[in-house]
XYZ file of N, CA and C in Angstrom:
675
model
N -41.421 110.410 -107.107
C -42.265 111.220 -107.971
C -43.738 110.985 -107.654
N -44.122 109.709 -107.470
C -45.505 109.377 -107.168
C -45.916 109.963 -105.830
N -44.949 110.005 -104.899
C -45.259 110.580 -103.600
C -45.521 112.073 -103.734
N -44.739 112.777 -104.579
C -44.941 114.207 -104.787
C -46.307 114.482 -105.394
N -46.713 113.636 -106.410
C -48.002 113.820 -107.046
C -49.133 113.581 -106.075
N -48.948 112.575 -105.245
C -49.969 112.278 -104.259
C -50.103 113.413 -103.274
N -48.953 113.995 -102.930
C -48.975 115.119 -101.988
C -49.685 116.302 -102.575
N -49.454 116.543 -103.898
C -50.113 117.672 -104.554
C -51.613 117.458 -104.624
N -51.997 116.204 -104.944
C -53.408 115.896 -105.056
C -54.104 116.025 -103.712
N -53.342 115.793 -102.666
C -53.939 115.854 -101.342
C -53.748 117.182 -100.664
N -53.574 118.260 -101.467
C -53.373 119.587 -100.890
C -54.574 119.975 -100.043
N -54.339 120.862 -99.106
C -55.369 121.321 -98.174
C -56.580 121.854 -98.939
N -57.771 121.299 -98.740
C -58.968 121.792 -99.436
C -59.225 123.269 -99.190
N -58.859 123.739 -97.990
C -59.046 125.156 -97.688
C -58.214 126.037 -98.586
N -56.985 125.590 -98.887
C -56.108 126.360 -99.773
C -56.674 126.399 -101.178
N -57.181 125.241 -101.654
C -57.768 125.203 -103.000
C -59.010 126.079 -103.087
N -59.850 126.061 -102.062
C -61.055 126.885 -102.062
C -60.704 128.367 -102.060
N -59.660 128.719 -101.304
C -59.232 130.116 -101.258
C -58.743 130.577 -102.630
N -58.005 129.677 -103.323
C -57.518 130.016 -104.655
C -58.657 130.222 -105.637
N -59.691 129.383 -105.512
C -60.857 129.549 -106.400
C -61.579 130.864 -106.128
N -61.686 131.227 -104.849
C -62.348 132.492 -104.515
C -61.601 133.684 -105.098
N -60.265 133.638 -105.007
C -59.471 134.739 -105.560
C -59.652 134.842 -107.070
N -59.713 133.669 -107.716
C -59.896 133.697 -109.170
C -61.261 134.264 -109.543
N -62.291 133.933 -108.756
C -63.625 134.469 -109.012
C -63.663 135.984 -108.827
N -62.916 136.472 -107.856
C -62.877 137.912 -107.609
C -62.051 138.660 -108.655
N -61.066 137.961 -109.223
C -60.152 138.637 -110.162
C -60.871 139.111 -111.412
N -61.833 138.333 -111.907
C -62.518 138.696 -113.149
C -63.357 139.967 -112.991
N -64.271 140.036 -111.991
C -65.015 141.297 -111.839
C -64.125 142.485 -111.503
N -63.038 142.224 -110.758
C -62.116 143.319 -110.442
C -61.473 143.863 -111.715
N -61.123 142.955 -112.619
C -60.515 143.383 -113.884
C -61.508 144.199 -114.708
N -62.790 143.785 -114.679
C -63.823 144.526 -115.410
C -63.981 145.922 -114.827
N -64.029 146.024 -113.494
C -64.160 147.325 -112.835
C -62.988 148.231 -113.187
N -61.780 147.694 -113.147
C -60.590 148.477 -113.485
C -60.667 148.960 -114.933
N -61.108 148.081 -115.840
C -61.218 148.462 -117.254
C -62.231 149.588 -117.436
N -63.383 149.488 -116.746
C -64.406 150.533 -116.836
C -63.876 151.853 -116.305
N -63.186 151.800 -115.167
C -62.623 153.021 -114.593
C -61.601 153.658 -115.533
N -60.826 152.819 -116.216
C -59.835 153.348 -117.171
C -60.527 154.050 -118.332
N -61.615 153.444 -118.845
C -62.352 154.056 -119.956
C -62.976 155.371 -119.517
N -63.596 155.392 -118.326
C -64.223 156.610 -117.826
C -63.187 157.713 -117.595
N -62.012 157.320 -117.115
C -60.939 158.300 -116.938
C -60.498 158.862 -118.284
N -60.360 157.985 -119.271
C -59.975 158.413 -120.615
C -61.008 159.375 -121.192
N -62.295 159.147 -120.865
C -63.373 159.993 -121.363
C -63.523 161.283 -120.563
N -62.711 161.450 -119.535
C -62.691 162.716 -118.808
C -63.689 162.841 -117.686
N -64.331 161.736 -117.283
C -65.390 161.802 -116.284
C -64.880 162.344 -114.954
N -63.651 161.998 -114.600
C -63.156 162.312 -113.262
C -62.286 163.571 -113.198
N -62.029 164.213 -114.312
C -61.111 165.359 -114.276
C -61.601 166.551 -115.092
N -62.916 166.628 -115.287
C -63.481 167.809 -115.933
C -63.500 167.781 -117.442
N -63.017 166.672 -118.041
C -63.044 166.541 -119.509
C -62.413 167.743 -120.200
N -61.293 168.191 -119.696
C -60.604 169.366 -120.244
C -59.829 168.943 -121.501
N -60.116 169.579 -122.617
C -59.515 169.189 -123.898
C -59.015 170.427 -124.641
N -57.949 170.220 -125.376
C -57.439 171.263 -126.270
C -57.979 171.016 -127.667
N -58.702 171.969 -128.195
C -59.198 171.880 -129.567
C -58.186 172.507 -130.525
N -57.803 173.745 -130.233
C -56.753 174.439 -130.985
C -55.816 175.073 -129.951
N -54.563 174.637 -129.869
C -53.649 175.148 -128.837
C -53.548 176.672 -128.864
N -53.673 177.288 -127.693
C -53.559 178.727 -127.593
C -54.732 179.499 -128.153
N -55.791 178.785 -128.549
C -56.921 179.453 -129.220
C -58.277 178.992 -128.705
N -58.463 177.682 -128.557
C -59.803 177.157 -128.285
C -59.703 175.890 -127.438
N -60.447 175.883 -126.335
C -60.447 174.751 -125.410
C -61.887 174.396 -125.048
N -62.087 173.188 -124.528
C -63.407 172.736 -124.131
C -63.314 171.930 -122.844
N -64.424 171.870 -122.109
C -64.412 171.126 -120.858
C -65.832 170.891 -120.388
N -65.948 170.188 -119.257
C -67.194 170.139 -118.521
C -67.263 171.332 -117.583
N -68.257 171.313 -116.705
C -68.383 172.390 -115.726
C -67.260 172.284 -114.695
N -66.414 173.288 -114.633
C -65.305 173.318 -113.686
C -65.675 174.196 -112.505
N -65.093 173.879 -111.366
C -65.410 174.609 -110.146
C -64.141 174.960 -109.382
N -64.243 176.012 -108.599
C -63.211 176.340 -107.624
C -61.821 176.461 -108.210
N -60.875 175.834 -107.527
C -59.466 175.962 -107.892
C -59.160 175.354 -109.254
N -59.889 174.288 -109.623
C -59.650 173.695 -110.942
C -59.984 174.692 -112.044
N -61.090 175.402 -111.907
C -61.460 176.419 -112.891
C -60.413 177.517 -112.942
N -60.023 178.021 -111.801
C -59.029 179.098 -111.748
C -57.716 178.639 -112.385
N -57.324 177.416 -112.107
C -56.064 176.905 -112.647
C -56.107 176.817 -114.169
N -57.234 176.341 -114.722
C -57.356 176.244 -116.181
C -57.345 177.637 -116.806
N -58.096 178.555 -116.222
C -58.115 179.924 -116.754
C -56.721 180.541 -116.743
N -55.990 180.284 -115.665
C -54.650 180.855 -115.528
C -53.643 180.145 -116.424
N -53.605 178.826 -116.366
C -52.566 178.075 -117.081
C -52.704 178.178 -118.595
N -53.942 178.191 -119.086
C -54.166 178.289 -120.534
C -54.398 179.729 -120.995
N -54.257 180.661 -120.062
C -54.388 182.095 -120.353
C -55.707 182.403 -121.056
N -56.771 181.771 -120.552
C -58.101 181.945 -121.138
C -58.548 183.396 -120.997
N -59.076 183.942 -122.094
C -59.571 185.324 -122.075
C -61.089 185.397 -122.183
N -61.725 184.272 -122.576
C -63.183 184.251 -122.717
C -63.718 182.864 -122.351
N -64.859 182.845 -121.675
C -65.549 181.593 -121.345
C -66.949 181.652 -121.929
N -67.342 180.595 -122.652
C -68.709 180.462 -123.151
C -69.348 179.294 -122.417
N -70.374 179.599 -121.645
C -71.098 178.598 -120.877
C -72.307 178.149 -121.682
N -72.330 176.886 -122.091
C -73.398 176.355 -122.932
C -74.586 175.844 -122.123
N -74.537 175.988 -120.808
C -75.645 175.570 -119.946
C -76.700 176.658 -119.813
N -76.402 177.852 -120.291
C -77.326 178.961 -120.156
C -77.134 179.693 -118.838
N -77.823 180.794 -118.688
C -77.725 181.608 -117.483
C -78.463 180.925 -116.337
N -77.757 180.639 -115.254
C -78.314 179.900 -114.122
C -77.984 180.627 -112.818
N -78.647 181.744 -112.561
C -78.259 182.588 -111.420
C -78.370 181.922 -110.062
N -79.138 180.836 -109.932
C -79.267 180.147 -108.654
C -78.310 178.970 -108.519
N -77.558 178.717 -109.559
C -76.630 177.582 -109.577
C -75.279 178.010 -109.018
N -74.779 177.294 -108.020
C -73.532 177.700 -107.373
C -72.337 177.619 -108.310
N -72.335 176.613 -109.186
C -71.232 176.503 -110.147
C -71.218 177.702 -111.081
N -72.404 178.095 -111.544
C -72.504 179.273 -112.427
C -72.068 180.526 -111.680
N -72.515 180.683 -110.452
C -72.138 181.847 -109.653
C -70.623 181.922 -109.473
N -70.022 180.781 -109.135
C -68.576 180.757 -108.930
C -67.812 181.045 -110.204
N -68.325 180.552 -111.312
C -67.663 180.782 -112.599
C -67.711 182.256 -112.983
N -68.870 182.865 -112.839
C -69.007 184.290 -113.166
C -68.090 185.123 -112.275
N -68.038 184.778 -110.987
C -67.192 185.522 -110.054
C -65.718 185.372 -110.414
N -65.285 184.141 -110.723
C -63.886 183.902 -111.074
C -63.512 184.650 -112.348
N -64.401 184.631 -113.350
C -64.124 185.333 -114.601
C -64.018 186.843 -114.362
N -64.921 187.367 -113.545
C -64.891 188.801 -113.252
C -63.595 189.183 -112.544
N -63.196 188.373 -111.589
C -61.985 188.665 -110.819
C -60.734 188.586 -111.676
N -60.729 187.680 -112.662
C -59.547 187.470 -113.480
C -59.594 188.240 -114.798
N -60.640 189.045 -115.001
C -60.733 189.827 -116.229
C -61.028 188.995 -117.462
N -61.791 187.903 -117.286
C -62.133 187.001 -118.391
C -63.571 187.273 -118.828
N -63.788 187.460 -120.117
C -65.144 187.671 -120.629
C -65.977 186.414 -120.422
N -67.261 186.598 -120.137
C -68.148 185.452 -119.873
C -69.454 185.631 -120.630
N -69.837 184.592 -121.391
C -71.057 184.626 -122.190
C -71.846 183.348 -121.930
N -73.163 183.487 -121.772
C -74.052 182.340 -121.599
C -74.791 182.052 -122.896
N -74.760 180.798 -123.324
C -75.541 180.329 -124.473
C -76.308 179.103 -123.992
N -77.608 179.063 -124.243
C -78.447 177.999 -123.695
C -78.721 176.912 -124.738
N -78.053 175.766 -124.577
C -78.274 174.604 -125.440
C -78.689 173.413 -124.588
N -79.342 172.448 -125.224
C -79.711 171.201 -124.566
C -79.163 170.044 -125.381
N -78.581 169.063 -124.699
C -78.023 167.911 -125.407
C -79.111 167.033 -126.006
N -80.313 167.101 -125.475
C -81.385 166.202 -125.907
C -82.343 166.836 -126.911
N -82.053 168.056 -127.350
C -82.901 168.733 -128.335
C -82.038 169.439 -129.371
N -82.599 169.640 -130.556
C -81.884 170.402 -131.573
C -81.556 171.798 -131.042
N -80.401 172.339 -131.401
C -80.030 173.668 -130.898
C -80.939 174.744 -131.472
N -81.483 175.626 -130.635
C -82.334 176.716 -131.146
C -81.541 177.664 -132.040
N -82.115 178.085 -133.156
C -81.412 179.014 -134.059
C -80.930 180.279 -133.351
N -81.745 180.822 -132.464
C -81.355 182.040 -131.750
C -80.072 181.836 -130.948
N -79.955 180.682 -130.302
C -78.767 180.415 -129.503
C -77.547 180.142 -130.388
N -77.768 179.519 -131.533
C -76.651 179.298 -132.455
C -76.107 180.619 -132.984
N -76.991 181.556 -133.278
C -76.523 182.872 -133.723
C -75.746 183.565 -132.603
N -76.206 183.402 -131.370
C -75.472 183.974 -130.229
C -74.096 183.330 -130.096
N -74.023 182.017 -130.353
C -72.739 181.320 -130.288
C -71.791 181.843 -131.363
N -72.283 181.987 -132.580
C -71.450 182.496 -133.672
C -70.986 183.923 -133.400
N -71.873 184.734 -132.856
C -71.495 186.102 -132.507
C -70.401 186.110 -131.447
N -70.527 185.223 -130.474
C -69.497 185.121 -129.436
C -68.160 184.702 -130.051
N -68.193 183.723 -130.948
C -66.964 183.315 -131.632
C -66.360 184.473 -132.420
N -67.211 185.281 -133.029
C -66.735 186.418 -133.832
C -66.038 187.468 -132.972
N -66.602 187.737 -131.808
C -66.216 188.929 -131.061
C -65.309 188.692 -129.860
N -65.370 187.516 -129.274
C -64.639 187.308 -128.026
C -63.142 187.158 -128.270
N -62.346 187.671 -127.354
C -60.897 187.477 -127.465
C -60.504 186.026 -127.198
N -59.472 185.575 -127.866
C -58.928 184.238 -127.664
C -57.802 184.275 -126.624
N -57.550 183.139 -126.001
C -58.182 181.827 -126.129
C -59.582 181.794 -125.497
N -60.414 180.939 -126.074
C -61.778 180.727 -125.591
C -61.860 179.351 -124.940
N -62.582 179.282 -123.836
C -62.948 178.002 -123.228
C -64.465 177.885 -123.303
N -64.960 176.830 -123.944
C -66.391 176.553 -123.922
C -66.630 175.358 -123.016
N -67.809 175.315 -122.418
C -68.120 174.149 -121.590
C -69.622 173.966 -121.477
N -70.017 172.731 -121.197
C -71.387 172.424 -120.828
C -71.327 171.774 -119.442
N -72.121 170.751 -119.185
C -72.069 170.096 -117.872
C -70.943 169.069 -117.829
N -70.947 168.144 -118.812
C -69.936 167.089 -118.815
C -68.848 167.254 -119.852
N -69.004 168.225 -120.761
C -67.986 168.445 -121.784
C -68.049 167.468 -122.930
N -69.198 166.787 -123.101
C -69.284 165.738 -124.111
C -70.160 166.119 -125.299
N -71.402 166.515 -125.040
C -72.397 166.643 -126.100
C -72.505 168.066 -126.655
N -72.985 169.005 -125.845
C -73.099 170.392 -126.296
C -71.728 170.962 -126.645
N -70.723 170.628 -125.833
C -69.366 171.094 -126.145
C -68.868 170.486 -127.449
N -69.276 169.240 -127.718
C -68.897 168.596 -128.968
C -69.513 169.283 -130.166
N -70.799 169.628 -130.050
C -71.468 170.338 -131.140
C -70.821 171.698 -131.379
N -70.604 172.457 -130.299
C -70.030 173.800 -130.434
C -68.605 173.749 -130.973
N -67.842 172.743 -130.581
C -66.469 172.612 -131.073
C -66.446 172.210 -132.541
N -67.381 171.354 -132.939
C -67.479 170.965 -134.349
C -67.785 172.191 -135.209
N -68.720 173.016 -134.747
C -69.054 174.246 -135.477
C -67.814 175.137 -135.592
N -67.092 175.296 -134.506
C -65.895 176.149 -134.532
C -64.869 175.628 -135.533
N -64.600 174.340 -135.482
C -63.583 173.764 -136.360
C -63.965 173.905 -137.826
N -65.247 173.740 -138.137
C -65.679 173.831 -139.522
C -65.763 175.279 -140.007
N -66.391 176.150 -139.214
C -66.646 177.523 -139.654
C -65.395 178.387 -139.557
N -64.621 178.234 -138.490
C -63.513 179.161 -138.243
C -62.151 178.584 -138.607
N -62.017 177.274 -138.562
C -60.745 176.652 -138.933
C -60.813 175.963 -140.296
N -61.996 175.990 -140.914
C -62.215 175.450 -142.261
C -61.913 173.953 -142.348
N -62.103 173.259 -141.257
C -61.921 171.813 -141.270
C -63.160 171.164 -141.895
N -62.987 170.178 -142.779
C -64.153 169.504 -143.358
C -65.094 169.010 -142.263
N -66.388 169.120 -142.511
C -67.357 168.826 -141.465
C -67.223 167.402 -140.932
N -67.034 166.429 -141.818
C -66.918 165.051 -141.352
C -65.755 164.889 -140.383
N -64.628 165.500 -140.720
C -63.450 165.402 -139.855
C -63.682 166.138 -138.537
N -64.311 167.299 -138.618
C -64.576 168.076 -137.403
C -65.517 167.320 -136.472
N -66.567 166.757 -137.037
C -67.538 166.028 -136.212
C -66.921 164.774 -135.612
N -66.135 164.067 -136.404
C -65.498 162.842 -135.911
C -64.531 163.134 -134.775
N -63.819 164.247 -134.858
C -62.810 164.556 -133.837
C -63.394 165.193 -132.590
N -64.544 165.876 -132.702
C -65.075 166.640 -131.577
C -66.345 166.055 -130.966
N -67.203 165.483 -131.769
C -68.451 164.902 -131.267
C -68.246 163.393 -131.222
N -67.505 162.944 -130.198
C -66.969 161.590 -130.193
C -67.141 160.902 -128.850
N -67.230 159.570 -128.896
C -67.335 158.786 -127.667
C -66.095 158.961 -126.806
N -64.969 159.309 -127.443
C -63.730 159.464 -126.679
C -63.848 160.589 -125.656
N -64.750 161.539 -125.929
C -64.981 162.632 -124.990
C -66.295 162.470 -124.234
N -66.920 161.281 -124.384
C -68.125 160.975 -123.618
C -69.434 161.075 -124.374
N -69.396 161.434 -125.662
C -70.635 161.571 -126.432
C -71.022 160.230 -127.049
N -72.290 159.831 -126.848
C -72.816 158.603 -127.431
C -73.890 158.995 -128.441
N -73.604 158.775 -129.709
C -74.478 159.274 -130.776
C -75.851 158.621 -130.770
N -75.962 157.361 -130.340
C -77.248 156.677 -130.389
C -78.017 156.802 -129.074
N -77.537 157.608 -128.155
C -78.220 157.811 -126.893
C -79.125 159.027 -126.934
N -79.427 159.575 -125.768
C -80.353 160.703 -125.678
C -79.792 161.967 -126.325
N -78.474 162.006 -126.545
C -77.841 163.193 -127.132
C -77.737 163.105 -128.657
N -78.503 162.212 -129.274
C -78.418 162.087 -130.741
C -78.805 163.364 -131.485
N -79.612 164.297 -130.908
C -79.890 165.540 -131.648
C -78.637 166.339 -132.009
N -77.562 166.149 -131.267
C -76.322 166.832 -131.610
C -75.827 166.371 -132.982
N -75.933 165.082 -133.257
C -75.566 164.551 -134.563
C -76.650 164.835 -135.607
N -77.915 164.800 -135.161
C -79.022 165.064 -136.090
C -78.891 166.457 -136.710
N -78.391 167.395 -135.956
C -78.222 168.756 -136.459
C -77.321 168.768 -137.693
N -76.195 168.075 -137.608
C -75.265 168.065 -138.747
C -75.800 167.214 -139.894
N -76.545 166.153 -139.564
C -77.185 165.365 -140.616
C -78.190 166.213 -141.382
N -78.955 167.035 -140.663
C -79.921 167.929 -141.290
C -79.220 168.894 -142.245
N -78.079 169.409 -141.818
C -77.328 170.327 -142.681
C -76.861 169.612 -143.955
N -76.353 168.409 -143.813
C -75.867 167.674 -144.987
C -77.010 167.412 -145.968
N -78.188 167.176 -145.466
C -79.325 166.845 -146.319
C -79.958 168.064 -146.971
N -79.802 169.241 -146.373
C -80.531 170.421 -146.861
C -79.629 171.610 -147.169
N -78.326 171.453 -146.969
C -77.416 172.591 -147.136
C -77.363 173.149 -148.531
N -77.462 172.276 -149.534
C -77.497 172.697 -150.947
C -76.393 173.691 -151.281
N -75.184 173.384 -150.841
C -74.035 174.201 -151.186
C -73.767 175.369 -150.263
N -74.666 175.652 -149.335
C -74.438 176.731 -148.383
C -73.378 176.320 -147.359
N -72.587 177.282 -146.906
C -71.690 177.001 -145.790
C -72.536 176.738 -144.553
N -71.964 176.094 -143.567
C -72.694 175.806 -142.343
C -73.211 177.100 -141.703
N -72.374 178.116 -141.701
C -72.785 179.386 -141.106
C -73.983 179.989 -141.844
N -73.921 180.050 -143.165
C -75.019 180.620 -143.940
C -76.291 179.793 -143.772
N -76.130 178.489 -143.705
C -77.292 177.605 -143.522
C -77.959 177.859 -142.180
N -77.159 178.021 -141.129
C -77.708 178.299 -139.799
C -78.547 179.572 -139.823
N -78.086 180.579 -140.516
C -78.771 181.874 -140.537
C -79.972 181.866 -141.479
N -79.832 181.228 -142.652
C -80.839 181.395 -143.691
C -81.878 180.276 -143.759
N -81.477 179.036 -143.520
C -82.398 177.919 -143.736
C -82.791 177.193 -142.458
N -81.899 177.160 -141.506
C -82.139 176.330 -140.326
C -83.365 176.754 -139.509
N -83.661 178.055 -139.333
C -84.818 178.426 -138.516
C -86.116 177.736 -138.963
N -86.384 177.711 -140.255
C -87.606 177.070 -140.753
C -87.549 175.560 -140.534
N -86.390 174.964 -140.755
C -86.244 173.521 -140.552
C -86.397 173.152 -139.077
N -85.918 174.013 -138.231
C -86.034 173.800 -136.787
C -87.503 173.752 -136.375
N -88.296 174.665 -136.902
C -89.727 174.674 -136.577
C -90.399 173.433 -137.144
N -90.051 173.045 -138.368
C -90.624 171.838 -138.983
C -90.306 170.591 -138.154
N -89.165 170.597 -137.509
C -88.751 169.450 -136.686
C -89.354 169.484 -135.287
N -90.240 170.446 -135.028
C -90.904 170.510 -133.739
C -90.290 171.490 -132.761
N -89.371 172.326 -133.235
C -88.732 173.297 -132.361
C -89.668 174.439 -131.997
N -89.346 175.109 -130.918
C -90.142 176.228 -130.414
C -89.945 177.448 -131.307
N -91.003 177.941 -131.964
C -90.859 179.118 -132.835
C -90.320 180.341 -132.121
N -90.549 180.418 -130.812
C -90.061 181.587 -130.044
C -88.542 181.602 -129.948
N -87.892 180.485 -130.290
C -86.444 180.400 -130.158
C -85.712 180.503 -131.499
N -86.443 180.953 -132.511
C -85.824 181.078 -133.827
C -85.169 182.440 -133.992
């Protein structure tokens, strides 16, 4: 027994050093794998394609090429709302418009920014699109996290009558890539403003009747009311 212990203690130093190196590498590798898993869960690598209401309403990031065509076809999308605004020099926008035209899908541009409160004029355009466009609808921004979260929250509350807290929690969420305390906090500030000033108005009525003045008071561009 003593000979075995002595043999173990006298193991090749090179083998022990190699084992220590592997252990040192294992920890950062595990961290990298964990980060990649979280980013995958948040949709970073696959377009952040989400079902909001099956057969009725979907959301995503900016899709391109065959992935866009596949989503339009597989989910039988009849309307696309682009929350990045009209971008005639942008290849992704060009490809999206062309694909929608070829497949007979309605296409509407609404211009929102994740880092600023949504302009009242654009919100009215969004509501009009929700009113008039055939379903299923696919909305998207660049990453499918912030502007898409705001637009989906509005849809769930106004059109599906889901309580605002539940709608915001389910749609404007870190699980889809939105970080409330980051640069995209205006998306949450918008709903906070409504809660503080709504005075019994529905979200839709508040957007039309009270929000334009509040938007200007908050530093918004009067030309966008």
